[in-house]
């Protein structure tokens, strides 16, 4: 089955963020917020898990957003409209729980994690919820989908670490304010592991603020993504072992032992760097960037 | 005849093979096969056939080898077993056909597995593969979910019964555990691909990247015209005991270790993008084939020392005996009657030692093997850079969760009758998703029984 790239856009002007539309009618038909796919670009390629950022059932299209962080994502960024990916498997993982809540839901996207927030916000809004979105990144050119997120949010808050747009500081700054001044029924946080950890701590009820149910999206290192290899496993604070691919990717943030998970995600760092450096050397195209 | 010694396959020298992923056993020469075939007594009431989970007519194919008629020999095997090149390599013959061989009572049994392999390899080398006989197509569609040994066998039999068979495979490659689990040096992937080609000759279609239960469920498949379903999705979630330090970096499951190496070819990193990290000293926990495969892969990836830690003794090890001998030859160290109690790490969270406790054997447990009992205050430390956990798997919930009425055991495996029928009409199952981790051949036997059952069901209903 050919998996054609129908659209490719750069997001922002950092040169590292891309959105791609992929022609996968069967997956598009079954995709929901929370699901992910696993792609393989070529025969030598890794299996790369990517959260589905949007879907269009009529046209058989799913959208992915990725940031160039290593060889595989750099290689993906070099694929163009009309090119075909070798493999796409999905939709994997579980759909998020959809429910109409009394009070607003805060959805927090950090960096490339903004993308998977969109379908969650969309589906939760369709169910009648009020959505407050917080988009955060290091700097303003890493923020994207402002309009898309605004279209599914009652309130859109932007923050950047360097203050180049919106509030200066981390996403926890506006979140702290929100939950201290009003009732929030649910917090959803998707982004860097450290951001999700900080959000989960803030909402845990141990910070002098009310405890708010919090979901985080664990895009851990995976191979099969179907509950076979165990690469994606993470411990909960009670020491039990969980598998992000079949139990998640959206998990109750208050059970996750983030300290262990943060370390687990570094376990192939030296190889990732080696692979990236080798590819960059081969790749003149990248030298100009 | 009994005076002829049992022929032993040529093998790559251990000192060489630990540096490559090429096959260890090199098979019989023509002369060896002919000599070995003469050893078969051609019993009137052959016990070996009953020892074979798919009941290959063993004396018949061995007689044909003796007569020099290899083409008829392979045809005879394939009447019972569509994957002989695989079974000749990975079946535990010593507890099946060869154990039952009458010669084994006083001498050594006929090397049935090596002979099976010889005939299959001869066919492949000479490109004589022919399409097995099939009944006329009846255009009834059957879906086989999973392309491991159970699914491949079931699909082949169904195709021969005349059905229109499609296999749905979750991975990007076919073969299931034959592709991701069993390493190249024990089962070359070329052979797996070749056996899959045989299925294509039978008209079987294979769709990759199709995770049934996600992209399509049984109801969707019914709408697409499929009339019966065979579930052979294999075992799933690696079993992990809650041992302190289990989450240190460097402690990983055998499934992850083997999938990275075998399916994703991490042993060719950085040519292939998927990495694997091993370090100098590797410990493997477990005593089955998966533990041995992991240990021997680690050695080939450049480990200086590999230690298998198993809580019982070599007698109880469920691994295939030949592989145990190979592992010993290759210098794998075994610490029997030992069980990990904790993993210890450095300040960066990487494992660097494990504590194990000595065990002794007690009365037989539910598995019929003596129960290992910890000996108090006998703990000791083993230094290691990587720990591979190979203590089995649990049921994978992905597909079964999508069929709410399907009856499962309390451990999540699918309940079937002796013919592979589930509680749902038109749904059949076999292999590890029914039995839990078992062998390739037992999965094939289950696939075969289910195919018979599906044939009966569809014929009575539609033909």
PDB file of N, CA and C in Angstrom, chain A residues 1 3 26-27 30 40 43-47 71-72 75 87-94 221 223-224 226-231 233 235 238-241 243 246 260 263-264 267-268 270-271 274-275 278, chain B residues 170-173 180 208-211 214-217 220 235-238 240-242 246-249 251-253 255-256 259-260 264 269-277 348-350 396-398 401:
ATOM      1  N   UNK A   1       0.850  -1.204   0.000  1.00  0.00           N
ATOM      2  CA  UNK A   1       0.000   0.000   0.000  1.00  0.00           C
ATOM      3  C   UNK A   1       0.885   1.253   0.000  1.00  0.00           C
ATOM      4  N   UNK A   3       1.959   4.954   0.773  1.00  0.00           N
ATOM      5  CA  UNK A   3       1.574   5.972   1.753  1.00  0.00           C
ATOM      6  C   UNK A   3       2.153   7.297   1.279  1.00  0.00           C
ATOM      7  N   UNK A  26      -7.581   4.134   5.402  1.00  0.00           N
ATOM      8  CA  UNK A  26      -8.087   3.241   6.446  1.00  0.00           C
ATOM      9  C   UNK A  26      -7.781   3.781   7.834  1.00  0.00           C
ATOM     10  N   UNK A  27      -6.583   4.328   8.009  1.00  0.00           N
ATOM     11  CA  UNK A  27      -6.225   4.878   9.316  1.00  0.00           C
ATOM     12  C   UNK A  27      -7.072   6.119   9.596  1.00  0.00           C
ATOM     13  N   UNK A  30     -10.403   5.532  11.139  1.00  0.00           N
ATOM     14  CA  UNK A  30     -10.493   5.064  12.515  1.00  0.00           C
ATOM     15  C   UNK A  30      -9.775   5.973  13.518  1.00  0.00           C
ATOM     16  N   UNK A  40       7.769   4.057   8.995  1.00  0.00           N
ATOM     17  CA  UNK A  40       9.136   3.688   8.636  1.00  0.00           C
ATOM     18  C   UNK A  40       9.388   4.341   7.290  1.00  0.00           C
ATOM     19  N   UNK A  43      13.961   1.205   4.124  1.00  0.00           N
ATOM     20  CA  UNK A  43      14.308  -0.135   4.579  1.00  0.00           C
ATOM     21  C   UNK A  43      15.233  -0.125   5.803  1.00  0.00           C
ATOM     22  N   UNK A  44      16.127   0.847   5.870  1.00  0.00           N
ATOM     23  CA  UNK A  44      17.063   0.887   6.993  1.00  0.00           C
ATOM     24  C   UNK A  44      16.464   1.636   8.187  1.00  0.00           C
ATOM     25  N   UNK A  45      15.293   2.212   7.974  1.00  0.00           N
ATOM     26  CA  UNK A  45      14.753   3.160   8.948  1.00  0.00           C
ATOM     27  C   UNK A  45      14.241   2.550  10.237  1.00  0.00           C
ATOM     28  N   UNK A  46      14.161   3.408  11.240  1.00  0.00           N
ATOM     29  CA  UNK A  46      13.564   3.034  12.520  1.00  0.00           C
ATOM     30  C   UNK A  46      12.051   3.019  12.379  1.00  0.00           C
ATOM     31  N   UNK A  47      11.390   2.413  13.332  1.00  0.00           N
ATOM     32  CA  UNK A  47       9.942   2.579  13.466  1.00  0.00           C
ATOM     33  C   UNK A  47       9.749   3.800  14.361  1.00  0.00           C
ATOM     34  N   UNK A  71      18.305  11.813  13.468  1.00  0.00           N
ATOM     35  CA  UNK A  71      18.398  11.385  12.077  1.00  0.00           C
ATOM     36  C   UNK A  71      17.037  11.106  11.447  1.00  0.00           C
ATOM     37  N   UNK A  72      16.214  10.326  12.166  1.00  0.00           N
ATOM     38  CA  UNK A  72      14.967   9.893  11.539  1.00  0.00           C
ATOM     39  C   UNK A  72      14.054  11.071  11.217  1.00  0.00           C
ATOM     40  N   UNK A  75      15.572  12.997   8.304  1.00  0.00           N
ATOM     41  CA  UNK A  75      15.292  12.277   7.066  1.00  0.00           C
ATOM     42  C   UNK A  75      13.830  12.477   6.651  1.00  0.00           C
ATOM     43  N   UNK A  87       6.297   2.475   5.263  1.00  0.00           N
ATOM     44  CA  UNK A  87       5.291   1.825   6.111  1.00  0.00           C
ATOM     45  C   UNK A  87       4.588   2.834   7.008  1.00  0.00           C
ATOM     46  N   UNK A  88       3.300   2.627   7.173  1.00  0.00           N
ATOM     47  CA  UNK A  88       2.573   3.344   8.225  1.00  0.00           C
ATOM     48  C   UNK A  88       1.643   2.326   8.891  1.00  0.00           C
ATOM     49  N   UNK A  89       1.752   2.223  10.199  1.00  0.00           N
ATOM     50  CA  UNK A  89       0.845   1.335  10.939  1.00  0.00           C
ATOM     51  C   UNK A  89       0.086   2.164  11.966  1.00  0.00           C
ATOM     52  N   UNK A  90      -1.186   1.867  12.093  1.00  0.00           N
ATOM     53  CA  UNK A  90      -1.989   2.601  13.066  1.00  0.00           C
ATOM     54  C   UNK A  90      -3.456   2.380  12.793  1.00  0.00           C
ATOM     55  N   UNK A  91      -4.353   3.095  13.417  1.00  0.00           N
ATOM     56  CA  UNK A  91      -4.076   4.002  14.538  1.00  0.00           C
ATOM     57  C   UNK A  91      -3.839   3.203  15.818  1.00  0.00           C
ATOM     58  N   UNK A  92      -2.720   3.496  16.472  1.00  0.00           N
ATOM     59  CA  UNK A  92      -2.340   2.761  17.670  1.00  0.00           C
ATOM     60  C   UNK A  92      -2.730   3.528  18.930  1.00  0.00           C
ATOM     61  N   UNK A  93      -2.611   2.855  20.042  1.00  0.00           N
ATOM     62  CA  UNK A  93      -2.940   3.493  21.319  1.00  0.00           C
ATOM     63  C   UNK A  93      -4.433   3.690  21.466  1.00  0.00           C
ATOM     64  N   UNK A  94      -4.813   4.299  22.569  1.00  0.00           N
ATOM     65  CA  UNK A  94      -6.230   4.448  22.865  1.00  0.00           C
ATOM     66  C   UNK A  94      -6.727   5.851  22.587  1.00  0.00           C
ATOM     67  N   UNK A 221      10.025   5.803  23.863  1.00  0.00           N
ATOM     68  CA  UNK A 221      10.721   5.025  22.835  1.00  0.00           C
ATOM     69  C   UNK A 221       9.930   3.735  22.594  1.00  0.00           C
ATOM     70  N   UNK A 223       9.068   0.314  19.684  1.00  0.00           N
ATOM     71  CA  UNK A 223       9.418  -0.371  18.434  1.00  0.00           C
ATOM     72  C   UNK A 223       8.135  -0.847  17.755  1.00  0.00           C
ATOM     73  N   UNK A 224       7.479  -1.836  18.343  1.00  0.00           N
ATOM     74  CA  UNK A 224       6.290  -2.349  17.643  1.00  0.00           C
ATOM     75  C   UNK A 224       5.064  -1.483  17.909  1.00  0.00           C
ATOM     76  N   UNK A 226       2.612  -2.210  19.691  1.00  0.00           N
ATOM     77  CA  UNK A 226       1.401  -3.021  19.850  1.00  0.00           C
ATOM     78  C   UNK A 226       1.465  -3.889  21.109  1.00  0.00           C
ATOM     79  N   UNK A 227       2.348  -3.551  22.030  1.00  0.00           N
ATOM     80  CA  UNK A 227       2.391  -4.316  23.276  1.00  0.00           C
ATOM     81  C   UNK A 227       3.191  -5.589  23.192  1.00  0.00           C
ATOM     82  N   UNK A 228       4.196  -5.620  22.351  1.00  0.00           N
ATOM     83  CA  UNK A 228       4.997  -6.835  22.243  1.00  0.00           C
ATOM     84  C   UNK A 228       6.390  -6.652  22.834  1.00  0.00           C
ATOM     85  N   UNK A 229       7.059  -5.532  22.512  1.00  0.00           N
ATOM     86  CA  UNK A 229       8.488  -5.462  22.844  1.00  0.00           C
ATOM     87  C   UNK A 229       8.776  -4.982  24.251  1.00  0.00           C
ATOM     88  N   UNK A 230       7.933  -4.118  24.788  1.00  0.00           N
ATOM     89  CA  UNK A 230       8.191  -3.633  26.145  1.00  0.00           C
ATOM     90  C   UNK A 230       9.138  -2.444  26.199  1.00  0.00           C
ATOM     91  N   UNK A 231       9.533  -1.911  25.053  1.00  0.00           N
ATOM     92  CA  UNK A 231      10.444  -0.767  25.027  1.00  0.00           C
ATOM     93  C   UNK A 231       9.843   0.485  25.638  1.00  0.00           C
ATOM     94  N   UNK A 233       7.936   0.795  28.171  1.00  0.00           N
ATOM     95  CA  UNK A 233       7.438   0.632  29.536  1.00  0.00           C
ATOM     96  C   UNK A 233       7.860   1.787  30.433  1.00  0.00           C
ATOM     97  N   UNK A 235       7.434   3.050  34.822  1.00  0.00           N
ATOM     98  CA  UNK A 235       6.921   2.654  36.121  1.00  0.00           C
ATOM     99  C   UNK A 235       5.968   3.707  36.676  1.00  0.00           C
ATOM    100  N   UNK A 238       3.982   3.572  42.332  1.00  0.00           N
ATOM    101  CA  UNK A 238       3.891   2.416  43.228  1.00  0.00           C
ATOM    102  C   UNK A 238       4.769   1.253  42.743  1.00  0.00           C
ATOM    103  N   UNK A 239       5.576   1.498  41.706  1.00  0.00           N
ATOM    104  CA  UNK A 239       6.525   0.482  41.254  1.00  0.00           C
ATOM    105  C   UNK A 239       5.974  -0.477  40.202  1.00  0.00           C
ATOM    106  N   UNK A 240       4.679  -0.384  39.909  1.00  0.00           N
ATOM    107  CA  UNK A 240       4.114  -1.265  38.874  1.00  0.00           C
ATOM    108  C   UNK A 240       4.670  -0.861  37.513  1.00  0.00           C
ATOM    109  N   UNK A 241       4.731  -1.831  36.606  1.00  0.00           N
ATOM    110  CA  UNK A 241       5.237  -1.545  35.267  1.00  0.00           C
ATOM    111  C   UNK A 241       4.066  -1.395  34.294  1.00  0.00           C
ATOM    112  N   UNK A 243       2.788  -0.169  30.133  1.00  0.00           N
ATOM    113  CA  UNK A 243       3.232  -0.090  28.752  1.00  0.00           C
ATOM    114  C   UNK A 243       2.486   1.046  28.075  1.00  0.00           C
ATOM    115  N   UNK A 246       0.057   0.293  24.849  1.00  0.00           N
ATOM    116  CA  UNK A 246      -1.271  -0.317  24.960  1.00  0.00           C
ATOM    117  C   UNK A 246      -2.134   0.294  26.056  1.00  0.00           C
ATOM    118  N   UNK A 260      12.226   8.435  36.661  1.00  0.00           N
ATOM    119  CA  UNK A 260      12.749   7.240  36.002  1.00  0.00           C
ATOM    120  C   UNK A 260      12.542   7.336  34.497  1.00  0.00           C
ATOM    121  N   UNK A 263      15.002   9.496  32.671  1.00  0.00           N
ATOM    122  CA  UNK A 263      16.276   8.830  32.478  1.00  0.00           C
ATOM    123  C   UNK A 263      16.186   7.741  31.402  1.00  0.00           C
ATOM    124  N   UNK A 264      15.061   7.011  31.387  1.00  0.00           N
ATOM    125  CA  UNK A 264      14.885   5.949  30.377  1.00  0.00           C
ATOM    126  C   UNK A 264      14.932   6.515  28.960  1.00  0.00           C
ATOM    127  N   UNK A 267      18.306   6.618  27.109  1.00  0.00           N
ATOM    128  CA  UNK A 267      19.162   5.438  27.073  1.00  0.00           C
ATOM    129  C   UNK A 267      19.866   5.186  25.756  1.00  0.00           C
ATOM    130  N   UNK A 268      19.401   5.801  24.692  1.00  0.00           N
ATOM    131  CA  UNK A 268      20.109   5.608  23.420  1.00  0.00           C
ATOM    132  C   UNK A 268      20.764   6.907  22.930  1.00  0.00           C
ATOM    133  N   UNK A 270      23.616   8.443  23.044  1.00  0.00           N
ATOM    134  CA  UNK A 270      24.893   8.454  22.321  1.00  0.00           C
ATOM    135  C   UNK A 270      24.751   7.917  20.894  1.00  0.00           C
ATOM    136  N   UNK A 271      23.867   6.898  20.740  1.00  0.00           N
ATOM    137  CA  UNK A 271      23.650   6.328  19.401  1.00  0.00           C
ATOM    138  C   UNK A 271      22.865   7.301  18.524  1.00  0.00           C
ATOM    139  N   UNK A 274      25.262   9.825  17.275  1.00  0.00           N
ATOM    140  CA  UNK A 274      26.142   9.251  16.256  1.00  0.00           C
ATOM    141  C   UNK A 274      25.434   9.163  14.905  1.00  0.00           C
ATOM    142  N   UNK A 275      24.199   8.671  14.964  1.00  0.00           N
ATOM    143  CA  UNK A 275      23.410   8.480  13.762  1.00  0.00           C
ATOM    144  C   UNK A 275      23.110   9.826  13.088  1.00  0.00           C
ATOM    145  N   UNK A 278      26.352  11.391  11.569  1.00  0.00           N
ATOM    146  CA  UNK A 278      26.723  10.708  10.330  1.00  0.00           C
ATOM    147  C   UNK A 278      25.843  11.164   9.172  1.00  0.00           C
TER     148      UNK A 278
ATOM    149  N   UNK B 170       0.648  -7.317  11.562  1.00  0.00           N
ATOM    150  CA  UNK B 170       0.804  -6.012  12.210  1.00  0.00           C
ATOM    151  C   UNK B 170       2.124  -5.334  11.848  1.00  0.00           C
ATOM    152  N   UNK B 171       3.165  -6.131  11.702  1.00  0.00           N
ATOM    153  CA  UNK B 171       4.486  -5.581  11.399  1.00  0.00           C
ATOM    154  C   UNK B 171       4.641  -5.304   9.903  1.00  0.00           C
ATOM    155  N   UNK B 172       5.786  -4.728   9.559  1.00  0.00           N
ATOM    156  CA  UNK B 172       6.076  -4.449   8.155  1.00  0.00           C
ATOM    157  C   UNK B 172       6.683  -5.669   7.458  1.00  0.00           C
ATOM    158  N   UNK B 173       6.939  -6.731   8.233  1.00  0.00           N
ATOM    159  CA  UNK B 173       7.485  -7.964   7.650  1.00  0.00           C
ATOM    160  C   UNK B 173       6.700  -9.161   8.162  1.00  0.00           C
ATOM    161  N   UNK B 180      10.903 -11.572  14.144  1.00  0.00           N
ATOM    162  CA  UNK B 180      11.415 -10.661  15.161  1.00  0.00           C
ATOM    163  C   UNK B 180      12.109 -11.390  16.306  1.00  0.00           C
ATOM    164  N   UNK B 208       0.479  -6.100   5.099  1.00  0.00           N
ATOM    165  CA  UNK B 208       1.333  -5.689   6.217  1.00  0.00           C
ATOM    166  C   UNK B 208       0.802  -4.422   6.890  1.00  0.00           C
ATOM    167  N   UNK B 209       1.375  -4.104   8.040  1.00  0.00           N
ATOM    168  CA  UNK B 209       0.997  -2.900   8.808  1.00  0.00           C
ATOM    169  C   UNK B 209      -0.488  -2.899   9.147  1.00  0.00           C
ATOM    170  N   UNK B 210      -1.074  -4.056   9.267  1.00  0.00           N
ATOM    171  CA  UNK B 210      -2.512  -4.117   9.529  1.00  0.00           C
ATOM    172  C   UNK B 210      -2.731  -4.662  10.935  1.00  0.00           C
ATOM    173  N   UNK B 211      -2.934  -3.732  11.853  1.00  0.00           N
ATOM    174  CA  UNK B 211      -3.148  -4.136  13.233  1.00  0.00           C
ATOM    175  C   UNK B 211      -4.645  -4.322  13.443  1.00  0.00           C
ATOM    176  N   UNK B 214      -7.433  -2.461  15.530  1.00  0.00           N
ATOM    177  CA  UNK B 214      -7.196  -1.022  15.464  1.00  0.00           C
ATOM    178  C   UNK B 214      -7.660  -0.483  14.109  1.00  0.00           C
ATOM    179  N   UNK B 215      -6.963  -0.853  13.049  1.00  0.00           N
ATOM    180  CA  UNK B 215      -7.297  -0.293  11.725  1.00  0.00           C
ATOM    181  C   UNK B 215      -8.592  -0.906  11.204  1.00  0.00           C
ATOM    182  N   UNK B 216      -8.783  -2.163  11.489  1.00  0.00           N
ATOM    183  CA  UNK B 216     -10.023  -2.860  11.128  1.00  0.00           C
ATOM    184  C   UNK B 216     -10.335  -3.797  12.285  1.00  0.00           C
ATOM    185  N   UNK B 217     -11.601  -4.028  12.543  1.00  0.00           N
ATOM    186  CA  UNK B 217     -11.927  -5.050  13.530  1.00  0.00           C
ATOM    187  C   UNK B 217     -12.688  -6.174  12.839  1.00  0.00           C
ATOM    188  N   UNK B 220     -15.609  -5.123  10.741  1.00  0.00           N
ATOM    189  CA  UNK B 220     -15.233  -4.537   9.447  1.00  0.00           C
ATOM    190  C   UNK B 220     -14.904  -5.642   8.447  1.00  0.00           C
ATOM    191  N   UNK B 235       2.023 -14.231  21.417  1.00  0.00           N
ATOM    192  CA  UNK B 235       2.040 -13.731  22.789  1.00  0.00           C
ATOM    193  C   UNK B 235       2.343 -12.247  22.754  1.00  0.00           C
ATOM    194  N   UNK B 236       2.202 -11.632  23.892  1.00  0.00           N
ATOM    195  CA  UNK B 236       2.408 -10.188  23.895  1.00  0.00           C
ATOM    196  C   UNK B 236       3.293  -9.728  24.995  1.00  0.00           C
ATOM    197  N   UNK B 237       2.773  -8.754  25.685  1.00  0.00           N
ATOM    198  CA  UNK B 237       3.461  -8.069  26.767  1.00  0.00           C
ATOM    199  C   UNK B 237       4.484  -8.921  27.506  1.00  0.00           C
ATOM    200  N   UNK B 238       5.737  -8.503  27.464  1.00  0.00           N
ATOM    201  CA  UNK B 238       6.753  -9.268  28.179  1.00  0.00           C
ATOM    202  C   UNK B 238       6.428  -9.329  29.664  1.00  0.00           C
ATOM    203  N   UNK B 240       7.305  -9.253  33.411  1.00  0.00           N
ATOM    204  CA  UNK B 240       8.368  -8.602  34.178  1.00  0.00           C
ATOM    205  C   UNK B 240       8.045  -8.734  35.650  1.00  0.00           C
ATOM    206  N   UNK B 241       8.964  -9.311  36.389  1.00  0.00           N
ATOM    207  CA  UNK B 241       8.719  -9.382  37.824  1.00  0.00           C
ATOM    208  C   UNK B 241       9.059  -8.042  38.453  1.00  0.00           C
ATOM    209  N   UNK B 242       8.349  -7.740  39.519  1.00  0.00           N
ATOM    210  CA  UNK B 242       8.598  -6.466  40.189  1.00  0.00           C
ATOM    211  C   UNK B 242       9.832  -6.616  41.072  1.00  0.00           C
ATOM    212  N   UNK B 246      14.442  -2.717  38.420  1.00  0.00           N
ATOM    213  CA  UNK B 246      13.995  -3.165  37.097  1.00  0.00           C
ATOM    214  C   UNK B 246      13.971  -2.027  36.076  1.00  0.00           C
ATOM    215  N   UNK B 247      13.831  -0.785  36.566  1.00  0.00           N
ATOM    216  CA  UNK B 247      13.694   0.340  35.640  1.00  0.00           C
ATOM    217  C   UNK B 247      15.004   1.074  35.371  1.00  0.00           C
ATOM    218  N   UNK B 248      16.099   0.505  35.838  1.00  0.00           N
ATOM    219  CA  UNK B 248      17.399   1.102  35.504  1.00  0.00           C
ATOM    220  C   UNK B 248      17.634   0.974  34.007  1.00  0.00           C
ATOM    221  N   UNK B 249      18.362   1.910  33.457  1.00  0.00           N
ATOM    222  CA  UNK B 249      18.733   1.763  32.054  1.00  0.00           C
ATOM    223  C   UNK B 249      19.707   0.599  31.920  1.00  0.00           C
ATOM    224  N   UNK B 251      18.462  -2.475  31.700  1.00  0.00           N
ATOM    225  CA  UNK B 251      17.631  -3.656  31.963  1.00  0.00           C
ATOM    226  C   UNK B 251      16.541  -3.641  30.886  1.00  0.00           C
ATOM    227  N   UNK B 252      16.530  -4.639  30.050  1.00  0.00           N
ATOM    228  CA  UNK B 252      15.511  -4.639  29.004  1.00  0.00           C
ATOM    229  C   UNK B 252      14.942  -6.033  28.777  1.00  0.00           C
ATOM    230  N   UNK B 253      13.807  -6.060  28.110  1.00  0.00           N
ATOM    231  CA  UNK B 253      13.155  -7.339  27.866  1.00  0.00           C
ATOM    232  C   UNK B 253      13.808  -8.016  26.666  1.00  0.00           C
ATOM    233  N   UNK B 255      12.237  -9.459  24.364  1.00  0.00           N
ATOM    234  CA  UNK B 255      11.486  -9.083  23.162  1.00  0.00           C
ATOM    235  C   UNK B 255      12.041  -7.804  22.540  1.00  0.00           C
ATOM    236  N   UNK B 256      12.351  -6.822  23.403  1.00  0.00           N
ATOM    237  CA  UNK B 256      12.902  -5.578  22.856  1.00  0.00           C
ATOM    238  C   UNK B 256      14.285  -5.836  22.258  1.00  0.00           C
ATOM    239  N   UNK B 259      13.870  -7.933  19.037  1.00  0.00           N
ATOM    240  CA  UNK B 259      13.202  -7.209  17.959  1.00  0.00           C
ATOM    241  C   UNK B 259      14.139  -6.160  17.370  1.00  0.00           C
ATOM    242  N   UNK B 260      14.839  -5.454  18.241  1.00  0.00           N
ATOM    243  CA  UNK B 260      15.801  -4.478  17.736  1.00  0.00           C
ATOM    244  C   UNK B 260      16.824  -5.159  16.827  1.00  0.00           C
ATOM    245  N   UNK B 264      14.745  -5.203  13.269  1.00  0.00           N
ATOM    246  CA  UNK B 264      15.205  -3.869  12.893  1.00  0.00           C
ATOM    247  C   UNK B 264      16.688  -3.844  12.522  1.00  0.00           C
ATOM    248  N   UNK B 269      23.747  -1.372  12.861  1.00  0.00           N
ATOM    249  CA  UNK B 269      23.816   0.057  13.163  1.00  0.00           C
ATOM    250  C   UNK B 269      25.248   0.533  12.935  1.00  0.00           C
ATOM    251  N   UNK B 270      25.519   1.696  12.337  1.00  0.00           N
ATOM    252  CA  UNK B 270      24.572   2.744  11.943  1.00  0.00           C
ATOM    253  C   UNK B 270      24.050   2.634  10.508  1.00  0.00           C
ATOM    254  N   UNK B 271      24.391   1.535   9.797  1.00  0.00           N
ATOM    255  CA  UNK B 271      23.820   1.391   8.452  1.00  0.00           C
ATOM    256  C   UNK B 271      22.294   1.337   8.576  1.00  0.00           C
ATOM    257  N   UNK B 272      21.829   0.593   9.560  1.00  0.00           N
ATOM    258  CA  UNK B 272      20.406   0.609   9.912  1.00  0.00           C
ATOM    259  C   UNK B 272      20.258   1.557  11.100  1.00  0.00           C
ATOM    260  N   UNK B 273      19.127   2.240  11.179  1.00  0.00           N
ATOM    261  CA  UNK B 273      18.999   3.337  12.141  1.00  0.00           C
ATOM    262  C   UNK B 273      18.693   2.909  13.572  1.00  0.00           C
ATOM    263  N   UNK B 274      18.168   1.700  13.750  1.00  0.00           N
ATOM    264  CA  UNK B 274      17.758   1.293  15.096  1.00  0.00           C
ATOM    265  C   UNK B 274      18.973   0.857  15.909  1.00  0.00           C
ATOM    266  N   UNK B 275      19.199   1.489  17.044  1.00  0.00           N
ATOM    267  CA  UNK B 275      20.388   1.134  17.834  1.00  0.00           C
ATOM    268  C   UNK B 275      20.129   0.038  18.861  1.00  0.00           C
ATOM    269  N   UNK B 276      21.204  -0.539  19.342  1.00  0.00           N
ATOM    270  CA  UNK B 276      21.130  -1.438  20.490  1.00  0.00           C
ATOM    271  C   UNK B 276      22.387  -1.181  21.299  1.00  0.00           C
ATOM    272  N   UNK B 277      22.243  -1.240  22.623  1.00  0.00           N
ATOM    273  CA  UNK B 277      23.390  -0.962  23.489  1.00  0.00           C
ATOM    274  C   UNK B 277      23.629  -2.210  24.328  1.00  0.00           C
ATOM    275  N   UNK B 348      24.165   7.430  37.333  1.00  0.00           N
ATOM    276  CA  UNK B 348      23.424   7.896  36.153  1.00  0.00           C
ATOM    277  C   UNK B 348      22.209   7.022  35.874  1.00  0.00           C
ATOM    278  N   UNK B 349      21.957   6.093  36.748  1.00  0.00           N
ATOM    279  CA  UNK B 349      20.781   5.245  36.556  1.00  0.00           C
ATOM    280  C   UNK B 349      21.007   4.114  35.575  1.00  0.00           C
ATOM    281  N   UNK B 350      22.272   3.770  35.339  1.00  0.00           N
ATOM    282  CA  UNK B 350      22.571   2.618  34.477  1.00  0.00           C
ATOM    283  C   UNK B 350      22.880   1.411  35.347  1.00  0.00           C
ATOM    284  N   UNK B 396      -1.397 -10.576  24.871  1.00  0.00           N
ATOM    285  CA  UNK B 396      -1.510  -9.242  24.285  1.00  0.00           C
ATOM    286  C   UNK B 396      -2.990  -8.871  24.162  1.00  0.00           C
ATOM    287  N   UNK B 397      -3.377  -7.719  24.710  1.00  0.00           N
ATOM    288  CA  UNK B 397      -4.798  -7.378  24.740  1.00  0.00           C
ATOM    289  C   UNK B 397      -5.312  -6.627  23.510  1.00  0.00           C
ATOM    290  N   UNK B 398      -4.429  -6.236  22.578  1.00  0.00           N
ATOM    291  CA  UNK B 398      -4.848  -5.303  21.521  1.00  0.00           C
ATOM    292  C   UNK B 398      -6.026  -5.843  20.698  1.00  0.00           C
ATOM    293  N   UNK B 401      -9.276  -7.153  23.029  1.00  0.00           N
ATOM    294  CA  UNK B 401     -10.091  -6.053  23.570  1.00  0.00           C
ATOM    295  C   UNK B 401     -11.121  -5.558  22.552  1.00  0.00           C
TER     296      UNK B 401
END
